[in-house]
Amino acid sequence: MAANASVPRRQWRGFGPAVPALVLLALFFVIPVVSLLLRSILEPEPGLQNYAELFATSTYARVLYNTFLVAFVVTAVSLLLGYPVAWLLAIMPQRYANLVLAIILVSMWTNLLARTYAWMVLLQRTGVINTTLMKLGLISEPLALVKNLTGVTIGMTYIMLPFIILPLYASIRAIDPTTLQAAALCGAGRWQAFRRVLLPLSAPGAAAGGLMVFVMSLGYFVTPALLGSASQMMLAEMIAQLVQSLLNWGLGSAAAFILLTVTLALYAVQIRFFGGMR
Amino acid sequence: MLLTYRHLGGLGVALWAVTILVCLFLLVPIVFIAALSFGSSQWLVFPPPSWTLRWYRELAADPRWLEAALTSAKVGLLSAALAVLLGLMASFALVRGRFRGRGLLKALFLTPMVLPVIVFAVAIYALFLRVGLNGTLVGFVLAHTVLAFPFAVIPIVNSLEGFDKSIEDAAVLCGASPLQAKLKITLPAIRIGLFSAAVFAFLISWDEVVVAIFMASPDLQTLPVRIWGALRQDLSPVIAAASTILVAFTLLVMAAAALLRRRISR
């Protein structure tokens, strides 16, 4: 009997110190998020009409399409640009590697608004990029590089690059260089060695980084809001606008729920196949 | 051969070309902002016709910028303190506790890091509208503590896992109370983890924009909110000056932290 009585206590041994944090997260994280999601099926009246409206209204469907399109392009471009950097970074002499890593870290930790502001100025009609291109005679009219999805894509790629490079760098570094030598000894040419050895071995890093960037891009707010336009919104902006300006909490929560579900599903894929976030 | 630096040959040139371009791509906007903040052109002409401190003077002359910076510092310090304190306690439970659902608890503790910020921002905004915490310091601190919490827990858990508990037990055997042993033996031993946790938590709050935009009122704004508001009006060079200060401060904190960490770990 005495042994039985002590079982529940043993099951909670050492749990006590977690209680304050648990209370904080329950009150100010779990409850608000859950009650927000509930509003999507309760307001203005119980039912799924908010979701139906989101998918049926072309404006909202367009926003969903834009969001996935931008996230996809940003991920693809970041992978293409990031792969060579991560590759060289993994094998270059340490003193150069330290410098490149420092640049990546500084850029990562520079305030998001400051970086976005830089792109707003650089990309505007009278900005450095347009004036330079015009001076070079490459274009006669300034290009519309900002207040559209082009601007959003450039700005987001800039922000996401470090998140691709770092995991890729880690996974390429972990590859034993002798496997590549073995490939060469067995008669593989450079292209074949790349395609059949290096690429498959670094694929988990690329997939993990790519998935993370894709997920982060889906929910991005600041950069699309500043570099994009109201007519080509992305999902996070739409949620903010529905809630803050239009006070349409039902629809806003439904959009938030879609974002949340996609995000968590993709993270689950990542944890399942690539062993969690490193 | 593809992973041997010396044998890259022509491929090495191509890889270097991309790497240098990407590094420039990452670095140029930051340098550009700093240059503009000292440039005399109201219209952000680059390169600037001449150099001036005018935008910094304008910044200093407007008390709202200073207030915003103070609010940012206050919110950052309070959130970091709270996140580290709760994170420390939670870490003891995560590392030493033997209870069911420990993995689940850890997952919950890390969720604020992976949840899209906009979802949390809207959710906490809704709650705080109801309980009247929007536009208050308490509201800011609570929201930022939630966001900073995972970044505090990770380094503390890591360093606590690397600490040999038998040393703490030895102190207890020698007559220290369990609390004394924790305060005098364990905490000093994991100080680097605590320190990293504090720095990360502070910087998360200091740089946070999205939740802050929802939380702010005209009377209570953090520095990023103020920059956000200004950006939506025009691209004045004053924003470049404010951004430069914000970035310089972040880099300063990181550099100081790196130095201090080296000193503590000796």
Short mmCIF file of N, CA, C and O in Angstrom, two decimals, chain B residues 81-170:
data_model
loop_
_atom_site.label_atom_id
_atom_site.label_comp_id
_atom_site.label_asym_id
_atom_site.label_seq_id
_atom_site.Cartn_x
_atom_site.Cartn_y
_atom_site.Cartn_z
N ALA B 81 15.67 39.44 -17.38
CA ALA B 81 15.76 38.99 -15.99
C ALA B 81 14.72 37.91 -15.71
O ALA B 81 15.01 36.85 -15.15
N LEU B 82 13.50 38.19 -16.15
CA LEU B 82 12.41 37.24 -15.91
C LEU B 82 12.64 35.93 -16.66
O LEU B 82 12.47 34.84 -16.11
N ALA B 83 13.05 36.06 -17.93
CA ALA B 83 13.27 34.85 -18.75
C ALA B 83 14.39 34.00 -18.16
O ALA B 83 14.29 32.77 -18.12
N VAL B 84 15.45 34.64 -17.68
CA VAL B 84 16.57 33.87 -17.13
C VAL B 84 16.15 33.20 -15.81
O VAL B 84 16.45 32.03 -15.57
N LEU B 85 15.44 33.94 -14.96
CA LEU B 85 15.03 33.37 -13.68
C LEU B 85 14.11 32.16 -13.89
O LEU B 85 14.36 31.06 -13.36
N LEU B 86 13.07 32.35 -14.71
CA LEU B 86 12.15 31.23 -14.97
C LEU B 86 12.86 30.13 -15.75
O LEU B 86 12.62 28.94 -15.51
N GLY B 87 13.74 30.53 -16.66
CA GLY B 87 14.46 29.56 -17.46
C GLY B 87 15.39 28.71 -16.62
O GLY B 87 15.53 27.51 -16.84
N LEU B 88 16.01 29.34 -15.62
CA LEU B 88 16.91 28.60 -14.74
C LEU B 88 16.15 27.53 -13.97
O LEU B 88 16.54 26.36 -13.92
N MET B 89 15.02 27.95 -13.39
CA MET B 89 14.22 26.99 -12.64
C MET B 89 13.72 25.87 -13.54
O MET B 89 13.81 24.69 -13.22
N ALA B 90 13.21 26.27 -14.71
CA ALA B 90 12.69 25.28 -15.64
C ALA B 90 13.79 24.31 -16.08
O ALA B 90 13.53 23.11 -16.25
N SER B 91 15.00 24.83 -16.22
CA SER B 91 16.10 23.97 -16.66
C SER B 91 16.40 22.89 -15.63
O SER B 91 16.71 21.75 -16.00
N PHE B 92 16.32 23.26 -14.35
CA PHE B 92 16.53 22.24 -13.31
C PHE B 92 15.52 21.11 -13.47
O PHE B 92 15.86 19.93 -13.38
N ALA B 93 14.27 21.49 -13.73
CA ALA B 93 13.24 20.46 -13.92
C ALA B 93 13.52 19.63 -15.17
O ALA B 93 13.40 18.41 -15.14
N LEU B 94 13.92 20.30 -16.24
CA LEU B 94 14.14 19.57 -17.50
C LEU B 94 15.34 18.64 -17.42
O LEU B 94 15.31 17.53 -17.94
N VAL B 95 16.41 19.09 -16.73
CA VAL B 95 17.63 18.29 -16.71
C VAL B 95 17.58 17.23 -15.62
O VAL B 95 17.99 16.09 -15.82
N ARG B 96 17.06 17.60 -14.44
CA ARG B 96 17.16 16.68 -13.31
C ARG B 96 15.85 16.00 -12.96
O ARG B 96 15.86 15.03 -12.20
N GLY B 97 14.74 16.55 -13.45
CA GLY B 97 13.45 15.97 -13.09
C GLY B 97 13.32 14.57 -13.68
O GLY B 97 13.90 14.25 -14.71
N ARG B 98 12.58 13.73 -12.98
CA ARG B 98 12.28 12.39 -13.51
C ARG B 98 10.78 12.26 -13.51
O ARG B 98 10.21 11.65 -12.62
N PHE B 99 10.12 12.91 -14.44
CA PHE B 99 8.67 12.82 -14.47
C PHE B 99 8.23 12.56 -15.90
O PHE B 99 8.98 12.76 -16.85
N ARG B 100 7.02 12.04 -16.00
CA ARG B 100 6.49 11.74 -17.33
C ARG B 100 6.19 13.03 -18.08
O ARG B 100 5.85 14.05 -17.48
N GLY B 101 6.32 13.02 -19.37
CA GLY B 101 5.99 14.19 -20.17
C GLY B 101 7.09 15.23 -20.18
O GLY B 101 6.85 16.39 -20.48
N ARG B 102 8.31 14.81 -19.83
CA ARG B 102 9.41 15.78 -19.81
C ARG B 102 9.71 16.27 -21.23
O ARG B 102 9.97 17.44 -21.45
N GLY B 103 9.65 15.34 -22.18
CA GLY B 103 9.90 15.71 -23.58
C GLY B 103 8.85 16.69 -24.07
O GLY B 103 9.15 17.67 -24.75
N LEU B 104 7.61 16.45 -23.65
CA LEU B 104 6.51 17.31 -24.04
C LEU B 104 6.71 18.72 -23.47
O LEU B 104 6.49 19.73 -24.15
N LEU B 105 7.14 18.75 -22.19
CA LEU B 105 7.36 20.03 -21.53
C LEU B 105 8.44 20.82 -22.26
O LEU B 105 8.31 22.02 -22.51
N LYS B 106 9.51 20.10 -22.63
CA LYS B 106 10.60 20.76 -23.36
C LYS B 106 10.09 21.32 -24.68
O LYS B 106 10.41 22.45 -25.06
N ALA B 107 9.28 20.52 -25.37
CA ALA B 107 8.72 20.97 -26.64
C ALA B 107 7.89 22.24 -26.44
O ALA B 107 8.01 23.20 -27.19
N LEU B 108 7.08 22.24 -25.38
CA LEU B 108 6.26 23.42 -25.09
C LEU B 108 7.15 24.64 -24.85
O LEU B 108 6.89 25.73 -25.34
N PHE B 109 8.23 24.42 -24.07
CA PHE B 109 9.12 25.54 -23.74
C PHE B 109 9.79 26.13 -24.97
O PHE B 109 10.14 27.29 -24.99
N LEU B 110 9.97 25.30 -26.00
CA LEU B 110 10.65 25.80 -27.20
C LEU B 110 9.69 26.33 -28.26
O LEU B 110 10.10 26.98 -29.20
N THR B 111 8.38 26.05 -28.08
CA THR B 111 7.42 26.45 -29.12
C THR B 111 7.42 27.95 -29.44
O THR B 111 7.30 28.30 -30.61
N PRO B 112 7.53 28.85 -28.44
CA PRO B 112 7.49 30.27 -28.80
C PRO B 112 8.53 30.64 -29.85
O PRO B 112 8.39 31.62 -30.57
N MET B 113 9.58 29.82 -29.97
CA MET B 113 10.64 30.10 -30.93
C MET B 113 10.21 29.76 -32.36
O MET B 113 10.66 30.39 -33.30
N VAL B 114 9.38 28.72 -32.51
CA VAL B 114 9.04 28.27 -33.86
C VAL B 114 7.68 28.75 -34.33
O VAL B 114 7.41 28.77 -35.53
N LEU B 115 6.82 29.14 -33.41
CA LEU B 115 5.51 29.63 -33.81
C LEU B 115 5.69 30.93 -34.61
O LEU B 115 6.48 31.77 -34.21
N PRO B 116 4.97 31.10 -35.72
CA PRO B 116 5.07 32.38 -36.43
C PRO B 116 4.73 33.53 -35.48
O PRO B 116 3.71 33.49 -34.80
N VAL B 117 5.62 34.53 -35.44
CA VAL B 117 5.45 35.61 -34.46
C VAL B 117 4.12 36.32 -34.63
O VAL B 117 3.51 36.74 -33.67
N ILE B 118 3.67 36.42 -35.88
CA ILE B 118 2.43 37.15 -36.12
C ILE B 118 1.26 36.49 -35.39
O ILE B 118 0.38 37.18 -34.86
N VAL B 119 1.26 35.16 -35.34
CA VAL B 119 0.17 34.45 -34.66
C VAL B 119 0.19 34.79 -33.17
O VAL B 119 -0.84 35.13 -32.58
N PHE B 120 1.39 34.72 -32.58
CA PHE B 120 1.49 35.07 -31.16
C PHE B 120 1.13 36.53 -30.94
O PHE B 120 0.42 36.87 -29.98
N ALA B 121 1.58 37.40 -31.84
CA ALA B 121 1.33 38.84 -31.67
C ALA B 121 -0.17 39.12 -31.64
O ALA B 121 -0.66 39.83 -30.75
N VAL B 122 -0.89 38.55 -32.59
CA VAL B 122 -2.33 38.78 -32.66
C VAL B 122 -3.03 38.17 -31.43
O VAL B 122 -3.93 38.77 -30.84
N ALA B 123 -2.57 36.98 -31.03
CA ALA B 123 -3.19 36.30 -29.90
C ALA B 123 -3.02 37.09 -28.60
O ALA B 123 -3.98 37.30 -27.85
N ILE B 124 -1.80 37.54 -28.35
CA ILE B 124 -1.55 38.24 -27.08
C ILE B 124 -2.20 39.63 -27.11
O ILE B 124 -2.66 40.15 -26.10
N TYR B 125 -2.28 40.20 -28.32
CA TYR B 125 -2.96 41.48 -28.50
C TYR B 125 -4.43 41.34 -28.11
O TYR B 125 -4.98 42.18 -27.38
N ALA B 126 -5.05 40.25 -28.57
CA ALA B 126 -6.46 40.01 -28.24
C ALA B 126 -6.65 39.88 -26.73
O ALA B 126 -7.55 40.47 -26.14
N LEU B 127 -5.77 39.09 -26.10
CA LEU B 127 -5.88 38.89 -24.65
C LEU B 127 -5.68 40.21 -23.90
O LEU B 127 -6.46 40.57 -23.02
N PHE B 128 -4.64 40.95 -24.29
CA PHE B 128 -4.31 42.18 -23.58
C PHE B 128 -5.35 43.28 -23.81
O PHE B 128 -5.52 44.16 -22.97
N LEU B 129 -6.04 43.22 -24.96
CA LEU B 129 -7.15 44.16 -25.18
C LEU B 129 -8.20 43.94 -24.11
O LEU B 129 -8.77 44.88 -23.56
N ARG B 130 -8.43 42.66 -23.79
CA ARG B 130 -9.47 42.32 -22.84
C ARG B 130 -9.09 42.69 -21.41
O ARG B 130 -9.92 43.17 -20.65
N VAL B 131 -7.84 42.43 -21.04
CA VAL B 131 -7.44 42.68 -19.66
C VAL B 131 -6.75 44.03 -19.47
O VAL B 131 -6.26 44.34 -18.38
N GLY B 132 -6.70 44.83 -20.54
CA GLY B 132 -6.16 46.18 -20.40
C GLY B 132 -4.67 46.26 -20.20
O GLY B 132 -4.17 47.14 -19.50
N LEU B 133 -3.92 45.34 -20.82
CA LEU B 133 -2.47 45.40 -20.68
C LEU B 133 -1.78 45.96 -21.92
O LEU B 133 -0.56 46.10 -21.95
N ASN B 134 -2.57 46.26 -22.98
CA ASN B 134 -1.96 46.85 -24.16
C ASN B 134 -1.42 48.23 -23.83
O ASN B 134 -2.05 48.99 -23.11
N GLY B 135 -0.26 48.54 -24.39
CA GLY B 135 0.32 49.85 -24.16
C GLY B 135 0.85 50.04 -22.76
O GLY B 135 1.04 51.17 -22.33
N THR B 136 1.07 48.94 -22.02
CA THR B 136 1.68 49.07 -20.70
C THR B 136 3.04 48.38 -20.68
O THR B 136 3.31 47.47 -21.47
N LEU B 137 3.86 48.82 -19.75
CA LEU B 137 5.18 48.21 -19.61
C LEU B 137 5.04 46.74 -19.24
O LEU B 137 5.75 45.88 -19.76
N VAL B 138 4.10 46.44 -18.34
CA VAL B 138 3.89 45.06 -17.91
C VAL B 138 3.55 44.18 -19.11
O VAL B 138 4.09 43.08 -19.28
N GLY B 139 2.67 44.68 -19.97
CA GLY B 139 2.28 43.93 -21.16
C GLY B 139 3.49 43.63 -22.04
O GLY B 139 3.71 42.49 -22.46
N PHE B 140 4.28 44.67 -22.31
CA PHE B 140 5.49 44.50 -23.11
C PHE B 140 6.39 43.42 -22.50
O PHE B 140 6.87 42.52 -23.19
N VAL B 141 6.63 43.54 -21.20
CA VAL B 141 7.58 42.63 -20.54
C VAL B 141 7.06 41.19 -20.60
O VAL B 141 7.80 40.26 -20.94
N LEU B 142 5.78 40.99 -20.32
CA LEU B 142 5.23 39.63 -20.34
C LEU B 142 5.35 39.03 -21.74
O LEU B 142 5.80 37.90 -21.91
N ALA B 143 4.96 39.80 -22.75
CA ALA B 143 4.99 39.27 -24.12
C ALA B 143 6.43 38.96 -24.54
O ALA B 143 6.70 37.90 -25.12
N HIS B 144 7.34 39.86 -24.23
CA HIS B 144 8.73 39.62 -24.63
C HIS B 144 9.38 38.50 -23.82
O HIS B 144 10.26 37.81 -24.31
N THR B 145 8.94 38.33 -22.57
CA THR B 145 9.49 37.22 -21.79
C THR B 145 9.12 35.89 -22.44
O THR B 145 9.95 34.98 -22.53
N VAL B 146 7.87 35.79 -22.92
CA VAL B 146 7.46 34.55 -23.59
C VAL B 146 8.35 34.29 -24.81
O VAL B 146 8.84 33.19 -25.01
N LEU B 147 8.59 35.36 -25.61
CA LEU B 147 9.40 35.17 -26.81
C LEU B 147 10.85 34.86 -26.48
O LEU B 147 11.51 34.10 -27.19
N ALA B 148 11.36 35.47 -25.42
CA ALA B 148 12.78 35.30 -25.08
C ALA B 148 13.03 33.99 -24.33
O ALA B 148 14.16 33.49 -24.30
N PHE B 149 11.97 33.43 -23.74
CA PHE B 149 12.12 32.27 -22.86
C PHE B 149 12.92 31.11 -23.49
O PHE B 149 13.87 30.62 -22.88
N PRO B 150 12.56 30.65 -24.71
CA PRO B 150 13.32 29.53 -25.30
C PRO B 150 14.81 29.85 -25.44
O PRO B 150 15.65 28.98 -25.23
N PHE B 151 15.11 31.10 -25.78
CA PHE B 151 16.50 31.48 -25.97
C PHE B 151 17.26 31.53 -24.65
O PHE B 151 18.49 31.50 -24.62
N ALA B 152 16.53 31.64 -23.55
CA ALA B 152 17.16 31.58 -22.24
C ALA B 152 17.31 30.12 -21.80
O ALA B 152 18.32 29.74 -21.21
N VAL B 153 16.30 29.31 -22.09
CA VAL B 153 16.33 27.92 -21.63
C VAL B 153 17.45 27.13 -22.31
O VAL B 153 18.17 26.38 -21.64
N ILE B 154 17.62 27.30 -23.61
CA ILE B 154 18.57 26.45 -24.35
C ILE B 154 19.99 26.52 -23.77
O ILE B 154 20.55 25.48 -23.43
N PRO B 155 20.59 27.72 -23.63
CA PRO B 155 21.96 27.71 -23.10
C PRO B 155 22.03 27.22 -21.65
O PRO B 155 23.03 26.59 -21.26
N ILE B 156 21.01 27.50 -20.85
CA ILE B 156 21.07 27.06 -19.45
C ILE B 156 20.97 25.54 -19.37
O ILE B 156 21.74 24.90 -18.64
N VAL B 157 20.05 24.96 -20.13
CA VAL B 157 19.94 23.49 -20.15
C VAL B 157 21.26 22.87 -20.59
O VAL B 157 21.76 21.92 -19.99
N ASN B 158 21.85 23.44 -21.66
CA ASN B 158 23.11 22.90 -22.15
C ASN B 158 24.19 22.91 -21.09
O ASN B 158 24.90 21.93 -20.91
N SER B 159 24.32 24.03 -20.38
CA SER B 159 25.43 24.09 -19.41
C SER B 159 25.10 23.26 -18.17
O SER B 159 25.99 22.70 -17.55
N LEU B 160 23.81 23.15 -17.85
CA LEU B 160 23.45 22.34 -16.68
C LEU B 160 23.68 20.86 -16.98
O LEU B 160 24.06 20.09 -16.09
N GLU B 161 23.46 20.48 -18.25
CA GLU B 161 23.71 19.08 -18.61
C GLU B 161 25.20 18.75 -18.53
O GLU B 161 25.58 17.62 -18.25
N GLY B 162 26.03 19.77 -18.75
CA GLY B 162 27.47 19.54 -18.70
C GLY B 162 28.04 19.62 -17.30
O GLY B 162 29.24 19.44 -17.09
N PHE B 163 27.18 19.92 -16.32
CA PHE B 163 27.66 20.08 -14.95
C PHE B 163 27.47 18.77 -14.18
O PHE B 163 26.40 18.16 -14.22
N ASP B 164 28.52 18.35 -13.49
CA ASP B 164 28.47 17.09 -12.75
C ASP B 164 27.75 17.30 -11.42
O ASP B 164 28.25 17.98 -10.53
N LYS B 165 26.57 16.69 -11.29
CA LYS B 165 25.73 16.96 -10.13
C LYS B 165 26.38 16.47 -8.84
O LYS B 165 26.08 16.96 -7.75
N SER B 166 27.29 15.49 -8.95
CA SER B 166 27.88 14.94 -7.72
C SER B 166 28.66 16.01 -6.95
O SER B 166 28.84 15.89 -5.73
N ILE B 167 29.12 17.06 -7.65
CA ILE B 167 29.82 18.14 -6.93
C ILE B 167 28.85 18.85 -6.00
O ILE B 167 29.17 19.17 -4.85
N GLU B 168 27.63 19.08 -6.52
CA GLU B 168 26.61 19.72 -5.70
C GLU B 168 26.25 18.80 -4.52
O GLU B 168 26.11 19.27 -3.39
N ASP B 169 26.11 17.51 -4.80
CA ASP B 169 25.80 16.54 -3.74
C ASP B 169 26.89 16.53 -2.67
O ASP B 169 26.62 16.42 -1.48
N ALA B 170 28.14 16.66 -3.12
CA ALA B 170 29.25 16.68 -2.18
C ALA B 170 29.11 17.86 -1.22
O ALA B 170 29.34 17.73 -0.01
#
